[in-house]
mmCIF file of C-alpha atoms and ligand atoms in Angstrom:
data_model
loop_
_atom_site.group_PDB
_atom_site.id
_atom_site.type_symbol
_atom_site.label_atom_id
_atom_site.label_comp_id
_atom_site.label_asym_id
_atom_site.label_seq_id
_atom_site.Cartn_x
_atom_site.Cartn_y
_atom_site.Cartn_z
ATOM 1 C CA MET A 1 25.034 4.194 31.290
ATOM 2 C CA ALA A 2 26.077 4.689 27.762
ATOM 3 C CA SER A 3 23.162 7.253 27.238
ATOM 4 C CA PRO A 4 23.527 10.889 26.879
ATOM 5 C CA GLN A 5 20.404 11.335 28.661
ATOM 6 C CA TRP A 6 20.456 10.276 32.367
ATOM 7 C CA GLY A 7 17.497 12.185 33.480
ATOM 8 C CA GLY A 8 13.896 12.402 33.395
ATOM 9 C CA PHE A 9 13.297 12.393 29.634
ATOM 10 C CA ASN A 10 14.682 8.896 28.849
ATOM 11 C CA PRO A 11 12.426 6.758 27.169
ATOM 12 C CA MET A 12 13.131 4.109 29.867
ATOM 13 C CA ILE A 13 10.963 6.348 32.473
ATOM 14 C CA GLY A 14 8.010 5.479 30.056
ATOM 15 C CA GLU A 15 8.683 2.110 29.667
ATOM 16 C CA PHE A 16 8.893 1.360 33.612
ATOM 17 C CA GLU A 17 5.571 3.425 33.966
ATOM 18 C CA GLN A 18 3.986 1.466 31.556
ATOM 19 C CA LYS A 19 5.106 -1.999 33.030
ATOM 20 C CA PHE A 20 4.490 -0.933 36.796
ATOM 21 C CA ALA A 21 1.197 0.412 35.812
ATOM 22 C CA ALA A 22 0.121 -2.982 34.075
ATOM 23 C CA TYR A 23 1.613 -5.006 36.648
ATOM 24 C CA GLN A 24 -0.900 -3.410 39.434
ATOM 25 C CA HIS A 25 -3.759 -3.462 36.981
ATOM 26 C CA CYS A 26 -3.598 0.225 36.022
ATOM 27 C CA ALA A 27 -3.776 1.964 32.724
ATOM 28 C CA HIS A 28 -1.308 4.926 33.470
ATOM 29 C CA GLY A 29 1.539 5.372 35.562
ATOM 30 C CA VAL A 30 3.489 8.938 36.249
ATOM 31 C CA ALA A 31 6.911 7.934 37.941
ATOM 32 C CA ALA A 32 8.496 10.672 39.978
ATOM 33 C CA VAL A 33 11.453 11.264 43.024
ATOM 34 C CA ASN A 34 9.966 9.446 45.815
ATOM 35 C CA GLY A 35 6.571 8.158 47.568
ATOM 36 C CA THR A 36 6.056 11.517 49.176
ATOM 37 C CA VAL A 37 5.800 13.992 46.301
ATOM 38 C CA THR A 38 3.561 11.149 44.642
ATOM 39 C CA LEU A 39 1.054 11.633 47.410
ATOM 40 C CA GLU A 40 1.115 15.499 46.719
ATOM 41 C CA MET A 41 0.832 14.478 42.864
ATOM 42 C CA MET A 42 -2.510 12.846 43.464
ATOM 43 C CA LEU A 43 -3.794 15.473 46.071
ATOM 44 C CA VAL A 44 -2.859 18.389 43.383
ATOM 45 C CA ALA A 45 -4.560 16.849 40.619
ATOM 46 C CA ALA A 46 -7.442 15.745 42.638
ATOM 47 C CA GLY A 47 -8.003 19.499 43.334
ATOM 48 C CA ILE A 48 -7.645 19.133 47.036
ATOM 49 C CA GLY A 49 -6.882 22.487 49.021
ATOM 50 C CA PRO A 50 -7.951 24.566 51.915
ATOM 51 C CA GLY A 51 -11.290 23.717 53.497
ATOM 52 C CA ASP A 52 -11.333 19.786 52.412
ATOM 53 C CA GLU A 53 -11.197 17.164 54.496
ATOM 54 C CA VAL A 54 -9.149 14.114 53.753
ATOM 55 C CA ILE A 55 -9.773 10.952 55.941
ATOM 56 C CA VAL A 56 -6.446 8.994 56.649
ATOM 57 C CA PRO A 57 -5.849 6.219 59.061
ATOM 58 C CA ALA A 58 -4.071 7.094 62.516
ATOM 59 C CA ILE A 59 -1.475 4.871 61.983
ATOM 60 C CA SER A 60 0.931 5.136 59.119
ATOM 61 C CA PHE A 61 4.291 6.925 57.724
ATOM 62 C CA VAL A 62 4.123 10.699 58.283
ATOM 63 C CA SER A 63 3.545 11.362 54.785
ATOM 64 C CA THR A 64 0.469 9.998 54.402
ATOM 65 C CA ALA A 65 -0.898 13.020 56.658
ATOM 66 C CA SER A 66 1.661 15.592 55.977
ATOM 67 C CA ALA A 67 0.956 15.461 52.075
ATOM 68 C CA VAL A 68 -2.828 16.492 53.102
ATOM 69 C CA SER A 69 -1.366 19.259 55.394
ATOM 70 C CA ARG A 70 0.923 20.735 52.667
ATOM 71 C CA MET A 71 -2.085 21.166 50.400
ATOM 72 C CA GLY A 72 -3.531 23.491 53.404
ATOM 73 C CA ALA A 73 -6.157 20.584 53.699
ATOM 74 C CA THR A 74 -7.292 18.976 57.018
ATOM 75 C CA PRO A 75 -6.424 15.531 57.707
ATOM 76 C CA VAL A 76 -9.083 13.493 59.790
ATOM 77 C CA PHE A 77 -7.681 10.815 61.670
ATOM 78 C CA VAL A 78 -9.757 7.628 62.135
ATOM 79 C CA ASP A 79 -8.964 4.375 64.345
ATOM 80 C CA ILE A 80 -7.372 1.063 62.592
ATOM 81 C CA GLU A 81 -8.847 -2.284 62.930
ATOM 82 C CA PRO A 82 -7.093 -3.989 66.042
ATOM 83 C CA TYR A 83 -5.361 -6.670 63.985
ATOM 84 C CA THR A 84 -5.283 -5.814 60.419
ATOM 85 C CA PHE A 85 -3.809 -2.413 61.291
ATOM 86 C CA ASN A 86 -5.515 -0.985 58.464
ATOM 87 C CA MET A 87 -8.151 1.767 58.546
ATOM 88 C CA ASP A 88 -11.323 0.637 59.990
ATOM 89 C CA PRO A 89 -14.008 1.416 57.389
ATOM 90 C CA ALA A 90 -17.005 1.773 59.821
ATOM 91 C CA GLU A 91 -14.803 4.830 61.633
ATOM 92 C CA ALA A 92 -14.158 6.261 58.097
ATOM 93 C CA ARG A 93 -18.017 6.329 57.487
ATOM 94 C CA ARG A 94 -18.391 8.056 60.996
ATOM 95 C CA ALA A 95 -15.685 10.759 59.709
ATOM 96 C CA VAL A 96 -17.511 12.020 56.621
ATOM 97 C CA THR A 97 -19.046 15.242 56.483
ATOM 98 C CA PRO A 98 -19.910 17.780 53.953
ATOM 99 C CA LYS A 99 -16.260 18.746 53.915
ATOM 100 C CA THR A 100 -14.668 15.445 53.241
ATOM 101 C CA LYS A 101 -13.123 15.263 49.723
ATOM 102 C CA ALA A 102 -11.172 12.055 49.877
ATOM 103 C CA ILE A 103 -10.215 9.065 51.842
ATOM 104 C CA MET A 104 -6.539 8.043 51.587
ATOM 105 C CA ALA A 105 -6.652 4.063 52.046
ATOM 106 C CA VAL A 106 -3.291 2.782 53.236
ATOM 107 C CA HIS A 107 -2.184 -0.936 52.793
ATOM 108 C CA PHE A 108 -0.466 -1.211 56.091
ATOM 109 C CA GLY A 109 2.462 -3.526 55.845
ATOM 110 C CA GLY A 110 1.444 -5.152 52.464
ATOM 111 C CA PRO A 111 -2.116 -6.619 52.970
ATOM 112 C CA LEU A 112 -4.682 -4.153 51.302
ATOM 113 C CA ALA A 113 -7.158 -2.339 53.568
ATOM 114 C CA ASP A 114 -10.886 -3.598 53.461
ATOM 115 C CA MET A 115 -11.536 -2.704 49.694
ATOM 116 C CA ASP A 116 -15.215 -3.906 49.507
ATOM 117 C CA ALA A 117 -16.278 -1.515 52.275
ATOM 118 C CA LEU A 118 -14.149 1.421 51.409
ATOM 119 C CA VAL A 119 -14.991 1.342 47.616
ATOM 120 C CA ALA A 120 -18.643 1.224 48.435
ATOM 121 C CA LEU A 121 -18.374 4.280 51.013
ATOM 122 C CA ALA A 122 -16.645 6.100 48.380
ATOM 123 C CA GLY A 123 -19.216 5.175 45.856
ATOM 124 C CA GLU A 124 -22.358 6.111 48.260
ATOM 125 C CA THR A 125 -20.927 9.301 49.509
ATOM 126 C CA GLY A 126 -19.212 10.821 46.300
ATOM 127 C CA VAL A 127 -16.102 11.010 48.250
ATOM 128 C CA ILE A 128 -12.894 10.362 46.133
ATOM 129 C CA LEU A 129 -10.826 7.173 47.147
ATOM 130 C CA LEU A 130 -7.123 7.270 46.789
ATOM 131 C CA GLU A 131 -4.804 4.583 47.886
ATOM 132 C CA ASP A 132 -1.173 5.192 49.650
ATOM 133 C CA ALA A 133 0.004 1.801 48.338
ATOM 134 C CA ALA A 134 3.627 2.491 49.659
ATOM 135 C CA HIS A 135 3.789 -0.992 51.098
ATOM 136 C CA ALA A 136 1.830 -2.852 48.458
ATOM 137 C CA HIS A 137 3.768 -3.695 45.272
ATOM 138 C CA GLY A 138 2.164 -6.779 44.110
ATOM 139 C CA ALA A 139 -0.604 -7.122 46.678
ATOM 140 C CA GLU A 140 -4.036 -8.272 45.627
ATOM 141 C CA TRP A 141 -7.340 -8.243 46.983
ATOM 142 C CA ARG A 142 -9.864 -10.807 45.419
ATOM 143 C CA GLY A 143 -7.465 -10.843 42.308
ATOM 144 C CA LYS A 144 -7.146 -7.175 41.925
ATOM 145 C CA ARG A 145 -4.021 -5.317 42.450
ATOM 146 C CA ALA A 146 -3.333 -2.609 45.089
ATOM 147 C CA GLY A 147 -3.646 0.942 43.575
ATOM 148 C CA SER A 148 -6.203 -0.106 41.112
ATOM 149 C CA PHE A 149 -9.147 0.394 43.418
ATOM 150 C CA GLY A 150 -9.699 4.344 43.599
ATOM 151 C CA LEU A 151 -9.052 7.362 41.347
ATOM 152 C CA ALA A 152 -5.342 7.022 41.882
ATOM 153 C CA SER A 153 -2.676 5.313 44.076
ATOM 154 C CA SER A 154 0.912 6.242 45.174
ATOM 155 C CA PHE A 155 3.821 3.811 45.351
ATOM 156 C CA SER A 156 7.212 4.293 47.087
ATOM 157 C CA PHE A 157 10.509 2.862 45.874
ATOM 158 C CA GLN A 158 12.610 3.954 48.881
ATOM 159 C CA ASN A 159 15.453 2.023 50.258
ATOM 160 C CA GLY A 160 13.362 -0.147 52.586
ATOM 161 C CA LYS A 161 10.664 -1.014 50.191
ATOM 162 C CA VAL A 162 10.105 -4.190 48.405
ATOM 163 C CA MET A 163 11.022 -2.981 45.185
ATOM 164 C CA THR A 164 13.508 -0.105 45.294
ATOM 165 C CA ALA A 165 16.158 2.189 43.674
ATOM 166 C CA GLY A 166 17.194 3.893 46.733
ATOM 167 C CA GLU A 167 14.348 6.666 46.160
ATOM 168 C CA GLY A 168 11.434 6.715 43.741
ATOM 169 C CA GLY A 169 7.828 6.760 43.514
ATOM 170 C CA ILE A 170 4.841 6.513 41.098
ATOM 171 C CA VAL A 171 1.260 7.528 40.979
ATOM 172 C CA LEU A 172 -0.791 5.102 39.002
ATOM 173 C CA THR A 173 -4.371 5.929 37.912
ATOM 174 C CA ASN A 174 -6.964 4.716 35.176
ATOM 175 C CA ASP A 175 -7.980 8.223 34.277
ATOM 176 C CA ALA A 176 -6.099 9.594 31.376
ATOM 177 C CA ALA A 177 -6.758 13.352 32.082
ATOM 178 C CA PHE A 178 -5.865 12.992 35.714
ATOM 179 C CA ALA A 179 -2.272 11.374 34.734
ATOM 180 C CA GLU A 180 -1.889 14.397 32.269
ATOM 181 C CA ARG A 181 -2.755 17.010 35.236
ATOM 182 C CA MET A 182 -0.281 15.264 37.324
ATOM 183 C CA ARG A 183 2.255 14.976 34.683
ATOM 184 C CA SER A 184 2.163 18.561 34.025
ATOM 185 C CA PHE A 185 2.348 19.641 37.784
ATOM 186 C CA MET A 186 5.394 17.358 38.135
ATOM 187 C CA ASN A 187 7.152 18.480 35.026
ATOM 188 C CA GLN A 188 7.309 22.331 35.366
ATOM 189 C CA GLY A 189 3.662 23.080 34.290
ATOM 190 C CA ARG A 190 4.625 21.937 30.732
ATOM 191 C CA ARG A 191 1.599 20.391 28.249
ATOM 192 C CA PRO A 192 2.113 18.038 25.479
ATOM 193 C CA GLY A 193 2.601 19.914 22.215
ATOM 194 C CA TYR A 194 3.961 23.100 23.617
ATOM 195 C CA SER A 195 7.424 24.071 23.774
ATOM 196 C CA PHE A 196 9.918 23.053 26.599
ATOM 197 C CA PHE A 197 9.791 26.696 27.720
ATOM 198 C CA HIS A 198 5.738 27.097 27.844
ATOM 199 C CA HIS A 199 4.498 26.665 31.499
ATOM 200 C CA PHE A 200 0.965 26.503 32.317
ATOM 201 C CA GLU A 201 1.186 26.403 36.035
ATOM 202 C CA ALA A 202 3.682 27.031 38.766
ATOM 203 C CA GLY A 203 4.715 23.105 38.922
ATOM 204 C CA ASN A 204 7.893 21.399 39.864
ATOM 205 C CA ASN A 205 10.570 19.248 38.790
ATOM 206 C CA TYR A 206 9.762 15.838 40.520
ATOM 207 C CA ARG A 207 10.997 13.641 37.602
ATOM 208 C CA MET A 208 12.521 10.300 38.221
ATOM 209 C CA SER A 209 15.985 9.788 36.594
ATOM 210 C CA ALA A 210 16.571 7.226 33.894
ATOM 211 C CA LEU A 211 19.071 5.508 36.175
ATOM 212 C CA HIS A 212 16.510 4.942 39.003
ATOM 213 C CA ALA A 213 13.718 3.424 36.020
ATOM 214 C CA ALA A 214 16.587 1.012 34.958
ATOM 215 C CA VAL A 215 17.151 -0.428 38.200
ATOM 216 C CA LEU A 216 13.234 -0.399 38.820
ATOM 217 C CA LEU A 217 13.051 -2.349 35.690
ATOM 218 C CA ALA A 218 15.132 -4.825 36.958
ATOM 219 C CA GLN A 219 13.574 -5.181 40.050
ATOM 220 C CA LEU A 220 10.245 -5.746 38.913
ATOM 221 C CA GLU A 221 11.346 -8.812 37.076
ATOM 222 C CA ARG A 222 12.182 -10.428 40.302
ATOM 223 C CA LEU A 223 9.395 -8.967 42.225
ATOM 224 C CA ASP A 224 6.836 -12.154 41.481
ATOM 225 C CA GLU A 225 9.603 -14.762 42.645
ATOM 226 C CA GLN A 226 10.579 -12.733 45.576
ATOM 227 C CA ILE A 227 6.743 -12.528 46.777
ATOM 228 C CA GLU A 228 6.333 -16.195 46.325
ATOM 229 C CA LEU A 229 9.557 -16.971 48.351
ATOM 230 C CA ARG A 230 8.423 -14.803 51.147
ATOM 231 C CA MET A 231 4.709 -16.183 50.963
ATOM 232 C CA GLY A 232 6.174 -19.534 51.264
ATOM 233 C CA ASN A 233 8.507 -18.589 54.292
ATOM 234 C CA ALA A 234 5.961 -16.504 56.388
ATOM 235 C CA PRO A 235 3.808 -19.361 57.679
ATOM 236 C CA ILE A 236 7.138 -20.638 59.342
ATOM 237 C CA LEU A 237 7.047 -17.688 61.495
ATOM 238 C CA MET A 238 3.759 -17.866 62.603
ATOM 239 C CA GLY A 239 2.113 -19.586 65.449
ATOM 240 C CA LEU A 240 3.938 -18.526 68.711
ATOM 241 C CA PRO A 241 1.682 -17.903 71.845
ATOM 242 C CA GLY A 242 1.921 -14.715 73.244
ATOM 243 C CA ILE A 243 2.324 -12.943 69.579
ATOM 244 C CA ARG A 244 -0.712 -12.057 67.671
ATOM 245 C CA TRP A 245 0.676 -11.571 64.095
ATOM 246 C CA GLN A 246 -1.193 -9.382 61.580
ATOM 247 C CA GLU A 247 -4.455 -10.567 60.525
ATOM 248 C CA VAL A 248 -4.419 -11.069 56.771
ATOM 249 C CA PRO A 249 -8.220 -10.948 55.449
ATOM 250 C CA ALA A 250 -9.393 -13.904 53.327
ATOM 251 C CA ALA A 251 -9.892 -11.335 50.474
ATOM 252 C CA VAL A 252 -6.020 -10.650 50.350
ATOM 253 C CA ASN A 253 -5.183 -13.636 48.176
ATOM 254 C CA ARG A 254 -1.586 -12.144 47.519
ATOM 255 C CA ASN A 255 0.381 -10.427 50.448
ATOM 256 C CA PRO A 256 4.066 -9.286 49.367
ATOM 257 C CA TRP A 257 4.878 -9.366 53.050
ATOM 258 C CA TYR A 258 6.596 -5.791 53.264
ATOM 259 C CA LEU A 259 6.411 -6.186 57.154
ATOM 260 C CA LEU A 260 5.954 -8.891 59.562
ATOM 261 C CA LEU A 261 3.615 -6.813 61.802
ATOM 262 C CA GLY A 262 2.490 -8.088 65.256
ATOM 263 C CA ARG A 263 1.198 -7.342 68.973
ATOM 264 C CA ILE A 264 2.391 -8.771 71.742
ATOM 265 C CA SER A 265 0.387 -9.972 74.792
ATOM 266 C CA GLU A 266 2.618 -9.698 77.961
ATOM 267 C CA GLU A 267 0.878 -11.769 79.828
ATOM 268 C CA GLU A 268 0.923 -14.959 77.268
ATOM 269 C CA LEU A 269 4.672 -14.067 76.023
ATOM 270 C CA GLY A 270 6.176 -13.217 79.645
ATOM 271 C CA GLU A 271 8.038 -10.645 78.008
ATOM 272 C CA THR A 272 7.130 -7.091 77.450
ATOM 273 C CA ARG A 273 7.029 -5.746 73.845
ATOM 274 C CA ASP A 274 10.222 -3.547 74.499
ATOM 275 C CA ALA A 275 12.009 -6.738 76.043
ATOM 276 C CA PHE A 276 11.076 -8.894 73.037
ATOM 277 C CA CYS A 277 12.478 -6.103 70.780
ATOM 278 C CA ALA A 278 15.785 -5.940 72.666
ATOM 279 C CA ARG A 279 16.055 -9.793 72.888
ATOM 280 C CA LEU A 280 15.579 -10.210 69.018
ATOM 281 C CA GLN A 281 18.062 -7.326 68.283
ATOM 282 C CA ALA A 282 20.700 -8.817 70.665
ATOM 283 C CA SER A 283 20.016 -11.983 68.627
ATOM 284 C CA GLY A 284 20.908 -10.190 65.506
ATOM 285 C CA ILE A 285 17.441 -10.280 64.276
ATOM 286 C CA PRO A 286 16.179 -6.499 62.841
ATOM 287 C CA VAL A 287 12.808 -5.566 64.554
ATOM 288 C CA THR A 288 11.371 -2.225 64.969
ATOM 289 C CA PRO A 289 9.025 -1.518 68.252
ATOM 290 C CA PHE A 290 6.296 0.243 65.978
ATOM 291 C CA TYR A 291 5.727 3.676 65.642
ATOM 292 C CA PRO A 292 6.296 5.798 68.922
ATOM 293 C CA HIS A 293 2.852 7.203 68.714
ATOM 294 C CA THR A 294 0.109 7.712 66.500
ATOM 295 C CA LEU A 295 0.379 10.186 63.651
ATOM 296 C CA TYR A 296 -1.912 12.974 65.414
ATOM 297 C CA GLN A 297 0.395 12.697 68.400
ATOM 298 C CA ASN A 298 3.199 14.099 66.180
ATOM 299 C CA PRO A 299 4.765 17.370 67.463
ATOM 300 C CA MET A 300 3.183 19.311 64.426
ATOM 301 C CA TYR A 301 -0.338 18.335 65.139
ATOM 302 C CA VAL A 302 -0.009 18.703 68.962
ATOM 303 C CA GLY A 303 1.646 21.959 68.056
ATOM 304 C CA GLY A 304 -1.674 23.084 66.350
ATOM 305 C CA LEU A 305 -1.399 22.278 62.551
ATOM 306 C CA PRO A 306 -4.998 21.773 61.616
ATOM 307 C CA HIS A 307 -6.421 18.262 61.617
ATOM 308 C CA ARG A 308 -9.472 16.584 63.192
ATOM 309 C CA VAL A 309 -9.353 13.034 65.361
ATOM 310 C CA LEU A 310 -11.977 10.617 66.123
ATOM 311 C CA PRO A 311 -11.482 8.471 69.268
ATOM 312 C CA CYS A 312 -8.417 6.056 68.135
ATOM 313 C CA PRO A 313 -8.301 3.419 70.896
ATOM 314 C CA ASN A 314 -6.899 0.702 68.748
ATOM 315 C CA ALA A 315 -4.097 2.909 67.355
ATOM 316 C CA GLU A 316 -3.012 4.244 70.795
ATOM 317 C CA VAL A 317 -2.677 0.694 72.124
ATOM 318 C CA CYS A 318 -0.707 -0.426 69.094
ATOM 319 C CA VAL A 319 1.798 2.096 69.737
ATOM 320 C CA ARG A 320 2.510 0.213 73.073
ATOM 321 C CA ASP A 321 2.231 -3.335 72.044
ATOM 322 C CA ALA A 322 3.067 -3.733 68.427
ATOM 323 C CA PHE A 323 6.200 -4.204 66.430
ATOM 324 C CA TRP A 324 7.456 -5.122 63.096
ATOM 325 C CA MET A 325 10.263 -6.964 61.378
ATOM 326 C CA PRO A 326 11.387 -6.180 57.677
ATOM 327 C CA PHE A 327 10.676 -8.575 54.614
ATOM 328 C CA ARG A 328 14.315 -9.595 54.203
ATOM 329 C CA LEU A 329 13.888 -12.077 56.921
ATOM 330 C CA LEU A 330 11.725 -14.014 54.726
ATOM 331 C CA MET A 331 14.079 -14.089 51.816
ATOM 332 C CA GLY A 332 16.355 -16.921 52.878
ATOM 333 C CA ASP A 333 15.868 -20.881 52.672
ATOM 334 C CA VAL A 334 13.412 -22.829 54.655
ATOM 335 C CA ALA A 335 16.335 -23.616 57.241
ATOM 336 C CA LEU A 336 17.629 -20.259 57.731
ATOM 337 C CA THR A 337 13.785 -19.120 58.273
ATOM 338 C CA ALA A 338 13.177 -22.064 60.665
ATOM 339 C CA ARG A 339 16.437 -20.741 62.525
ATOM 340 C CA ILE A 340 14.912 -17.164 62.716
ATOM 341 C CA ALA A 341 11.881 -18.695 64.134
ATOM 342 C CA ASP A 342 13.407 -20.635 66.722
ATOM 343 C CA VAL A 343 15.087 -17.149 67.801
ATOM 344 C CA VAL A 344 11.546 -15.313 67.823
ATOM 345 C CA ARG A 345 10.273 -18.090 70.086
ATOM 346 C CA GLY A 346 13.204 -17.720 72.567
ATOM 347 C CA ARG A 347 14.584 -21.104 71.850
ATOM 348 C CA VAL A 348 18.008 -20.284 70.783
ATOM 349 C CA PHE A 349 19.852 -17.134 71.627
ATOM 350 C CA GLU A 350 22.935 -16.887 69.596
ATOM 351 C CA ALA A 351 23.346 -14.570 66.819
ATOM 352 C CA VAL A 352 22.000 -15.591 63.244
ATOM 353 C CA PRO A 353 24.680 -15.364 60.602
ATOM 354 C CA GLY A 354 23.882 -13.245 57.880
HETATM 355 C C1 LIG B 1 2.696 4.479 54.014
HETATM 356 C C2 LIG B 1 3.655 5.476 53.370
HETATM 357 N N1 LIG B 1 3.669 6.247 52.588
HETATM 358 C C3 LIG B 1 4.417 7.109 52.049
HETATM 359 C C4 LIG B 1 5.699 6.998 52.211
HETATM 360 C C5 LIG B 1 6.707 7.942 51.738
HETATM 361 O O1 LIG B 1 7.389 7.501 50.661
HETATM 362 P P1 LIG B 1 9.035 7.913 50.285
HETATM 363 O O2 LIG B 1 9.957 7.572 51.574
HETATM 364 O O3 LIG B 1 9.404 7.299 48.962
HETATM 365 O O4 LIG B 1 8.745 9.602 50.416
HETATM 366 C C6 LIG B 1 6.126 5.961 53.036
HETATM 367 C C7 LIG B 1 7.799 5.433 53.352
HETATM 368 O O5 LIG B 1 8.355 5.330 52.909
HETATM 369 C C8 LIG B 1 5.183 5.021 53.669
HETATM 370 O O6 LIG B 1 5.568 4.074 54.620
#
């Protein structure tokens, strides 16, 4: 607060970039104002534009696809696996054509997509692998952290994320030249070694502020402890007949538990997904009845924005029977988590304090 430099040139931003990149097992970080422009920064630096196809999962937040569309490129929607909620690598393989420039893996809810299969697919086809790791701070696949598998990865620090400054984002990469391209684009087309008023491309100002970096440095110090707390509490909520919780592959040895995701079997639970959500909400438990549609069912794509869709039966059924609850339900003590579990099981109906 005492610094005269609250903007994007305060050394605290560089400190955060280095610390967060190292935390996620990457060499370089470029911090920015949110996790949507960071997707655009990756796509710009990867040279993706009109005529290119980018394979994305049919289930994600809109930015995963809209960032591709904003490049003038074509998102190609493929199905998710029914219970991991992540891109089915076999479907991604089916979607590859000579126009495919990149695959955007999303680590939905925290657990990584099948990185063994997607890294192999990218290697065999020469397609760029990018990660939308907006949900996956601290997540690991066989001991390797989210964001370190492909050419680059994007994280979000938006208000609901497990690390937040209200808004914020970062791109991580192990490729120094790629990082430089992104940094120039998001800093008005400037290049190191030239004056402040030399601009080599029509860039933008996506710089993170020092205030955001300061908050995120403090959040990073607490992240490990908070992930451990959630990993300890999560099993208390599992195990109810009628709810099939997100399947976490054995290769995911660390799950930050951004979302508690599940699918309802109406027959087994004796309650529809919407009745289940209404009951929990009435009991004071925050729950969201999933996205109302797949990404390609959004009005912009239905209205004709260029895209391609492979059959996505799993995605289409999830929008009817899935739900998520936020990570903060796992941040109390064991007794509180057990009370929450009781409400989820329908054993008690009074409000849970706090
Ligand atoms: C998967 C995914 N990608 C990208 C974003 C966009 O991040 P931001 O809200 O920081 O722009 C989000 C959501 O917040 C997200 O859930």
